[in-house]
Short mmCIF file of C-alpha atoms in Angstrom, two decimals:
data_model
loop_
_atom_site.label_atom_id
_atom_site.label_comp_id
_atom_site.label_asym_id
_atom_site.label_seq_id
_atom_site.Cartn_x
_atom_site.Cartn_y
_atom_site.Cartn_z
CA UNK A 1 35.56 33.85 -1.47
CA UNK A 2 38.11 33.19 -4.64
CA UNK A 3 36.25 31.89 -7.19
CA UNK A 4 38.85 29.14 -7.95
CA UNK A 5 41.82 27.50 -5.43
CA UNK A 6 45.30 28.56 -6.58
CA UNK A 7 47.56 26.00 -5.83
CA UNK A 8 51.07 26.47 -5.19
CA UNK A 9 54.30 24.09 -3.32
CA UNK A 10 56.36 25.43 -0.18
CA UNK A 11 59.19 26.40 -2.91
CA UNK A 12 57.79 29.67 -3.69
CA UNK A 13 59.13 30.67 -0.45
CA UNK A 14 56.23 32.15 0.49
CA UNK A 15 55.24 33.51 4.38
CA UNK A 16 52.34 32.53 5.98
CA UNK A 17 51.52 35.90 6.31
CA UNK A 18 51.86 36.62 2.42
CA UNK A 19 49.83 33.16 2.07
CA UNK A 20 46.70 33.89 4.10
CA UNK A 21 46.84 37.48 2.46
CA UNK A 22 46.71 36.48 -1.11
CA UNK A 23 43.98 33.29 -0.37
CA UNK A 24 46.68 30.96 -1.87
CA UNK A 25 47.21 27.02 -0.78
CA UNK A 26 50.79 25.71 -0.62
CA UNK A 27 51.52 21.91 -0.53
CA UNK A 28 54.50 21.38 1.47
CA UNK A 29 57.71 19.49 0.44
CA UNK A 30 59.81 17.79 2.90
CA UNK A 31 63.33 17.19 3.25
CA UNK A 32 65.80 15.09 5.50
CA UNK A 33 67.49 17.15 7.60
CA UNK A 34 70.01 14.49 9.31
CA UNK A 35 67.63 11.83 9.37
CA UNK A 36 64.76 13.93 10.63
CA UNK A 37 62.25 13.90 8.14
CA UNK A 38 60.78 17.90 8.03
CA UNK A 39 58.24 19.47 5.77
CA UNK A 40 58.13 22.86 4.84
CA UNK A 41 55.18 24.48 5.80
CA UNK A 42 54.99 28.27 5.17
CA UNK A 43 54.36 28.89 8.75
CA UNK A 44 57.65 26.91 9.66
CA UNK A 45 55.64 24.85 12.15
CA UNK A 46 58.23 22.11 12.30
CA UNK A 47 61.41 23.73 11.78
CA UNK A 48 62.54 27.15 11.61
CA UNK A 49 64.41 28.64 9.02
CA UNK A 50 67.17 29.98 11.40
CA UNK A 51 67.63 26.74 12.95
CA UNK A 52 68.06 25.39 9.51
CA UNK A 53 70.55 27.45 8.56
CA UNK A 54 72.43 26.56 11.99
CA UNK A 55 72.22 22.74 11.58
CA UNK A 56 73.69 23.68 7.66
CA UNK A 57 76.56 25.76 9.00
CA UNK A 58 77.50 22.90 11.36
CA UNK A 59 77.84 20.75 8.92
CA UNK A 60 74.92 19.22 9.05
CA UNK A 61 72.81 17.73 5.63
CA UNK A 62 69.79 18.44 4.22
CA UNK A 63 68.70 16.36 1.15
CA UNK A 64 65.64 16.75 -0.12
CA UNK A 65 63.02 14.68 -1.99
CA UNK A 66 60.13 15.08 -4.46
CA UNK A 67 56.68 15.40 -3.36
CA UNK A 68 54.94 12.43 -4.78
CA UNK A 69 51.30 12.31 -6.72
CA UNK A 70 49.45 11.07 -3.83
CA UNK A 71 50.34 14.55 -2.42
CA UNK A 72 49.00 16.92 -4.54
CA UNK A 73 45.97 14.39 -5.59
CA UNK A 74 45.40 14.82 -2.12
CA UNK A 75 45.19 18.30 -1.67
CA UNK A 76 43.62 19.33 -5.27
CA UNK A 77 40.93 16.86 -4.29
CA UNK A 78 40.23 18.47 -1.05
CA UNK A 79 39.59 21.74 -3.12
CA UNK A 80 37.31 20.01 -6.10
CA UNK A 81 34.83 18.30 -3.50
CA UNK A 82 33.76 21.34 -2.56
CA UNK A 83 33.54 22.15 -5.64
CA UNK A 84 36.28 24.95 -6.71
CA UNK A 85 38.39 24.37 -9.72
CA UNK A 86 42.12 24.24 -9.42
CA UNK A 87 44.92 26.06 -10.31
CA UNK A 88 48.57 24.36 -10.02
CA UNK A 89 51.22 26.79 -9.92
CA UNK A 90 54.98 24.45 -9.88
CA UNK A 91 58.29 24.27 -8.75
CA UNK A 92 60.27 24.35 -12.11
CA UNK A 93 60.63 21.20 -14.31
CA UNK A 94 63.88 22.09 -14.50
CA UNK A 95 65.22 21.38 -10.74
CA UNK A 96 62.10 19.41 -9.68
CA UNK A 97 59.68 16.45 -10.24
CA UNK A 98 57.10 18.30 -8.70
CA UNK A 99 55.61 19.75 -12.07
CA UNK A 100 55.46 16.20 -13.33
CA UNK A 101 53.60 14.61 -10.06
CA UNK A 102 51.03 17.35 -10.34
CA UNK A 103 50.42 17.26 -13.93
CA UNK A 104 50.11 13.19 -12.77
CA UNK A 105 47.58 14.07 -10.51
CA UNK A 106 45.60 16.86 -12.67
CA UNK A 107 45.15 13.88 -15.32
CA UNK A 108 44.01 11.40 -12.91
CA UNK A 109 41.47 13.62 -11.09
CA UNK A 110 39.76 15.19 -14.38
CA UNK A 111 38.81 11.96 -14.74
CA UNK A 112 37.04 11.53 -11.63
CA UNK A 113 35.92 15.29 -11.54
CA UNK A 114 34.64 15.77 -15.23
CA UNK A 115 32.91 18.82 -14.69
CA UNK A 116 35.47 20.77 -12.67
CA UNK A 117 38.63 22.28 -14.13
CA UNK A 118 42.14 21.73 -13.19
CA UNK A 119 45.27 23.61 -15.04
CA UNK A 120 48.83 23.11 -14.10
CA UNK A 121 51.82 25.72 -14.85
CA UNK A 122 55.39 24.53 -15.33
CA UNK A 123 56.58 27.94 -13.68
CA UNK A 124 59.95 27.15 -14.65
CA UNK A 125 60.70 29.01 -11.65
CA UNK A 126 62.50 28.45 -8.33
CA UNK A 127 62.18 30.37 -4.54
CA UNK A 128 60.23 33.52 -3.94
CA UNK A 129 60.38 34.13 -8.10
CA UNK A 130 57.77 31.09 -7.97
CA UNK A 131 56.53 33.25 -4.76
CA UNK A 132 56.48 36.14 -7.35
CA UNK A 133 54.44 34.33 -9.75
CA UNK A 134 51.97 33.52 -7.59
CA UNK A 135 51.42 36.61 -6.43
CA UNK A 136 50.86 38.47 -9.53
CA UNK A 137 48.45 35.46 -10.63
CA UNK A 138 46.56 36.10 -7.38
CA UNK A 139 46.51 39.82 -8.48
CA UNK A 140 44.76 38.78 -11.64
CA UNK A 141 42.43 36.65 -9.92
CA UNK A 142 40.97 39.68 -8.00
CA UNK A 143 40.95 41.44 -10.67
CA UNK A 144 38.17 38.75 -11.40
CA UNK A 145 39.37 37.15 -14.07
CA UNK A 146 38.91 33.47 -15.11
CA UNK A 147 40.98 30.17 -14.02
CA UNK A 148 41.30 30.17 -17.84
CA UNK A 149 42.42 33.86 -18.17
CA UNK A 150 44.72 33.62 -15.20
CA UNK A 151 45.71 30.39 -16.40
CA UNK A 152 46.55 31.94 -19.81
CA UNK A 153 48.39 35.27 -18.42
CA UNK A 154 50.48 33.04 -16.18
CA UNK A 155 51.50 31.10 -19.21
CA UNK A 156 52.44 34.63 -21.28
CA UNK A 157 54.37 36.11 -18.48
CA UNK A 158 56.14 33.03 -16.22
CA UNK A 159 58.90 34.01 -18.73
CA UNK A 160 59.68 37.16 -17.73
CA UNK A 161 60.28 36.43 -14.24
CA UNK A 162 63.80 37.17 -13.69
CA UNK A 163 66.13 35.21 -10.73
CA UNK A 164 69.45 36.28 -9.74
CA UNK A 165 71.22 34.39 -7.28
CA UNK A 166 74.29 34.92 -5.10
CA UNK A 167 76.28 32.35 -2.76
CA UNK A 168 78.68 32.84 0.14
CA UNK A 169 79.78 29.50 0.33
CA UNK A 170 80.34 27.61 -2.96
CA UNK A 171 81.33 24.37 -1.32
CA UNK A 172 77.32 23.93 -0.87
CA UNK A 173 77.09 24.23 -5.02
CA UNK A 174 80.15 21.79 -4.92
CA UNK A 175 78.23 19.08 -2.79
CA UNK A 176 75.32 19.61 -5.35
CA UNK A 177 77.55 19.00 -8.48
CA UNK A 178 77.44 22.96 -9.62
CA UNK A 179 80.66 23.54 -9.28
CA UNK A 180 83.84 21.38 -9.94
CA UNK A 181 85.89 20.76 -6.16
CA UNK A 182 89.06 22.54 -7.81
CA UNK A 183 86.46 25.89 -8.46
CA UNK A 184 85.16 25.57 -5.02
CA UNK A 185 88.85 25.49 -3.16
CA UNK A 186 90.01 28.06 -5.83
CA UNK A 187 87.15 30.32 -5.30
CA UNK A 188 87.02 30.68 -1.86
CA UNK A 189 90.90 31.08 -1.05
CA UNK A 190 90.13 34.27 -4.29
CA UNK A 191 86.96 35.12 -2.45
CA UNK A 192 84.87 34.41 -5.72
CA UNK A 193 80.92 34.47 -5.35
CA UNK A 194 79.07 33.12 -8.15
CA UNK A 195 76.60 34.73 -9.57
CA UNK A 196 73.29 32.69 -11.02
CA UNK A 197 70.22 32.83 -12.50
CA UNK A 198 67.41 30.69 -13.60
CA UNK A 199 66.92 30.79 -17.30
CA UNK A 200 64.86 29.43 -19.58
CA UNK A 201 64.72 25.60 -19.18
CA UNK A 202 64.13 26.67 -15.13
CA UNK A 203 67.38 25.44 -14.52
CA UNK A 204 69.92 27.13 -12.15
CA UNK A 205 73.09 27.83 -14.36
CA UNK A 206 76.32 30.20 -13.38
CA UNK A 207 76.33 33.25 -15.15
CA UNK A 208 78.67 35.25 -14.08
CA UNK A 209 81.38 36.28 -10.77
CA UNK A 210 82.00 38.58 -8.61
CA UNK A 211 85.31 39.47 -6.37
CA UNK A 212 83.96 39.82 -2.69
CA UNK A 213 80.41 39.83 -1.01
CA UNK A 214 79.56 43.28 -1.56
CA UNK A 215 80.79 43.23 -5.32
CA UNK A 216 78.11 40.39 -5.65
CA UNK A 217 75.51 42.04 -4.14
CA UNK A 218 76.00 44.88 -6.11
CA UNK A 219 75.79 42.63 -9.62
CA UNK A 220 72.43 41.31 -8.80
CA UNK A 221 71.07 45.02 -8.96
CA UNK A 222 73.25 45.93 -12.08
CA UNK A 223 71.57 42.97 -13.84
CA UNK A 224 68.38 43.90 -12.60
CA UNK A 225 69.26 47.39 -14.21
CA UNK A 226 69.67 46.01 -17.91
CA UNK A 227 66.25 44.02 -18.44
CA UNK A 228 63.63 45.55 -15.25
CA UNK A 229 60.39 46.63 -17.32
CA UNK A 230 59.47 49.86 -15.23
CA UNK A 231 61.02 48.70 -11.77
CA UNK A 232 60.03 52.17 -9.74
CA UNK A 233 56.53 50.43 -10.53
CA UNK A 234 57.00 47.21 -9.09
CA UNK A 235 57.13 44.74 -6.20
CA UNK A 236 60.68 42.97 -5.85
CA UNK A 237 60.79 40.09 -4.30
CA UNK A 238 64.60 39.22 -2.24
CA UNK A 239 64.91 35.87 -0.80
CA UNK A 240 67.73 34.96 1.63
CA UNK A 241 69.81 32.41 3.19
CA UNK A 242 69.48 33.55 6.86
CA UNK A 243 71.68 36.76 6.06
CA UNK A 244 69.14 39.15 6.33
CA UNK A 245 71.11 42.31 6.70
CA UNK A 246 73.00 41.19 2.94
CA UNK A 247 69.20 40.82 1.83
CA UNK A 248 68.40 44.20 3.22
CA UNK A 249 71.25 46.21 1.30
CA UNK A 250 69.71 45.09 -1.93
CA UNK A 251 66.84 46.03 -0.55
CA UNK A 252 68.10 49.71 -0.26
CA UNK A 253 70.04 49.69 -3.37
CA UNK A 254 67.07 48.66 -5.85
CA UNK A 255 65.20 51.34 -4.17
CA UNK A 256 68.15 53.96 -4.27
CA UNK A 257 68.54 53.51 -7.97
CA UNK A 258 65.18 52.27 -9.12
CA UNK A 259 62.45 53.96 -6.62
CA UNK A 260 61.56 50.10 -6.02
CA UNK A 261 58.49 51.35 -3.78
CA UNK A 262 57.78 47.62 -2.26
CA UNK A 263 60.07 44.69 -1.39
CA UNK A 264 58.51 41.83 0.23
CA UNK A 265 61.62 39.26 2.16
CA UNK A 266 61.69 35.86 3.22
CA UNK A 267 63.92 33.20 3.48
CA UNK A 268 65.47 30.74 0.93
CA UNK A 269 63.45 27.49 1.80
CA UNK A 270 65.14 24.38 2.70
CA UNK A 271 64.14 22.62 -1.32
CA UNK A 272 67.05 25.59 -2.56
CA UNK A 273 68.84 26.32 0.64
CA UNK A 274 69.72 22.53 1.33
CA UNK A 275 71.75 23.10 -2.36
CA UNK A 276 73.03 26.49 -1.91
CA UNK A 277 73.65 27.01 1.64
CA UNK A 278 73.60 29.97 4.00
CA UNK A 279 74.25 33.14 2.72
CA UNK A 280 72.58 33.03 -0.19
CA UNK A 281 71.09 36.41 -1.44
CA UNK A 282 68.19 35.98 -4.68
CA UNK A 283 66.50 39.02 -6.39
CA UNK A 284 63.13 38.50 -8.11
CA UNK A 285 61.50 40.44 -10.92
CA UNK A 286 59.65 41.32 -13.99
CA UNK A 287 61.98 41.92 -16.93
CA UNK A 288 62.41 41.61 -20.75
CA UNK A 289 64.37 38.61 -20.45
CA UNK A 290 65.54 36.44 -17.66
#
C-alpha cells in the first residue's frame, strides 16, 4: 500500500493499464463532443479514443472545459478520510485552469484536514509528458521516499521534461487560434507540418516546420538528439492522434539511433486532441532543456 495518494488529471494521457500499475488516481476532465457531454476516464469507459478521432475527422467538435474545484475537493477528500496525504500532479497552468482549481481545493481542505498533507505541482506539462511525470514521481515513491521528497524532486525535474509535437492537419491549430487562416490554407496546399513544443511557461508554442509527414517525424527525433540526457537509458513516452503506425516509426527511430530500450504509447486525449486533431504525433522525454 503507497504510503501517500498521487493524484493526477486524465491529461497525462495515461492507460488504465499504466494507471493501476503505477497505484496512481486520475480525475477525469470532460469535454463536449457535439453536445454530448464525455469525460475522460483512462479506461475510455464512455468514449473511445478511435471513435473520437472519427467524430473529429467528420467534422465533428470537441470543446472542452475546465474541471472545477468541487472536482478535485472531491476526490482529494476521498483519499484524506482515510487518512493518506495527497499529492496533486497538474495539467499545465499554461493551457489549463486545472492547476488553479486544485491548488483551490488543496487550500480549502488543509483547513479542514490540519494534520494531513496536501502538495500540488504546476507540471507545466501537457499529454503523456504529464503521463511522464507521473511516472517517474511514482518511481520515486517506491523508492520510498517522502510526499515531501517526491514532492521536492518533482519540483527540480518537471523542467526537464521535454514535448515535441507534430500535426497533420493544421486547420485544427487554426480553429484553436495557433495558427493564422492564411498559414493554415498556405500550409497545407505546401504540405507544411508544424512542429511544437511545450516550453517553459507550459504553453504550446510553434517552433519550427517541416516539408511532408515523414520529414516531421523525423525532426521530433533530431530534437530529441540535441538535449536527451542518456536516452539509451530511458523510457520515452509517444503519444498519438489515432495514427498509430506514424507513432510507431518514432518508435523505431529513437530506438535505431538512441538504443531507447522502452517506449510506452497511448493516445492524445480528447483535452489536446480536441485542439490539435488527428494525426498528431508527441515525443516525451528527459533532457537538458525543453
Amino acid at each position: 500500500m503507497s504510503q501517500f495518494v498521487i493524484l493526477t488529471d486524465s491529461c497525462a494521457d495515461l492507460s488504465a493499464e499504466l494507471v493501476a500499475q503505477l497505484d496512481v488516481q486520475v480525475l477525469p476532465l470532460s469535454y463536449d463532443m457535439d453536445g454530448r457531454i464525455v469525460y475522460n476516464y483512462p479506461d475510455n469507459r464512455e468514449m473511445d479514443p478511435h471513435e473520437f478521432y472519427e467524430l473529429l475527422r467528420a467534422g465533428k467538435t470537441a470543446t472542452t472545459s475546465a474541471v472545477n474545484v468541487a472536482q478535485f475537493a472531491e476526490e482529494m477528500e476521498s483519499s484524506l478520510q482515510e487518512g493518506k496525504d495527497v499529492l496533486v500532479l497538474a495539467f499545465s497552468s499554461g493551457l489549463s485552469t486545472t492547476y488553479n482549481s486544485a491548488a483551490i481545493a488543496a487550500d480549502d481542505l488543509r483547513e479542514k484536514y490540519p494534520e494531513r498533507k496536501i502538495f500540488v505541482v504546476d507540471t507545466l506539462c501537457a499529454s503523456m509528458g504529464q503521463g511522464l511525470l507521473v511516472y517517474l514521481a511514482a518511481g520515486e515513491r517506491a523508492k520510498g521516499k517522502s510526499i515531501e521528497e517526491v514532492y521536492d524532486w518533482v519540483e527540480a525535474n518537471k523542467m526537464s521534461v521535454a514535448h515535441q509535437f507534430t500535426v497533420n492537419d493544421l486547420f485544427h491549430l487554426k480553429r484553436g487560434g495557433r495558427v493564422s487562416a492564411t498559414t493554415a490554407v498556405v500550409g497545407t496546399m505546401l504540405a507544411i507540418k508544424p512542429v511544437l513544443h511545450v516550453n517553459d511557461d507550459g504553453r504550446l508554442i510553434n517552433i519550427g516546420k517541416a516539408r511532408g509527414r515523414g520529414a516531421s517525424l523525423k525532426a521530433l527525433v533530431d530534437a530529441m538528439e540535441k538535449t536527451a540526457i542518456d536516452p539509451a537509458n530511458q523510457i520515452v513516452f509517444i503519444s498519438h492522434g489515432d495514427c498509430l503506425e506514424d507513432a510507431q516509426t518514432v518508435a523505431d527511430m529513437v530506438k535505431e539511433r538512441f538504443g531507447v530500450k522502452e517506449v510506452i504509447m497511448n493516445y492524445v486525449g480528447p483535452v489536446i486532441g480536441a485542439h490539435a486533431g488527428p494525426g498528431t504525433v508527441a515525443l516525451f522525454y528527459i533532457a537538458s532543456e525543453r
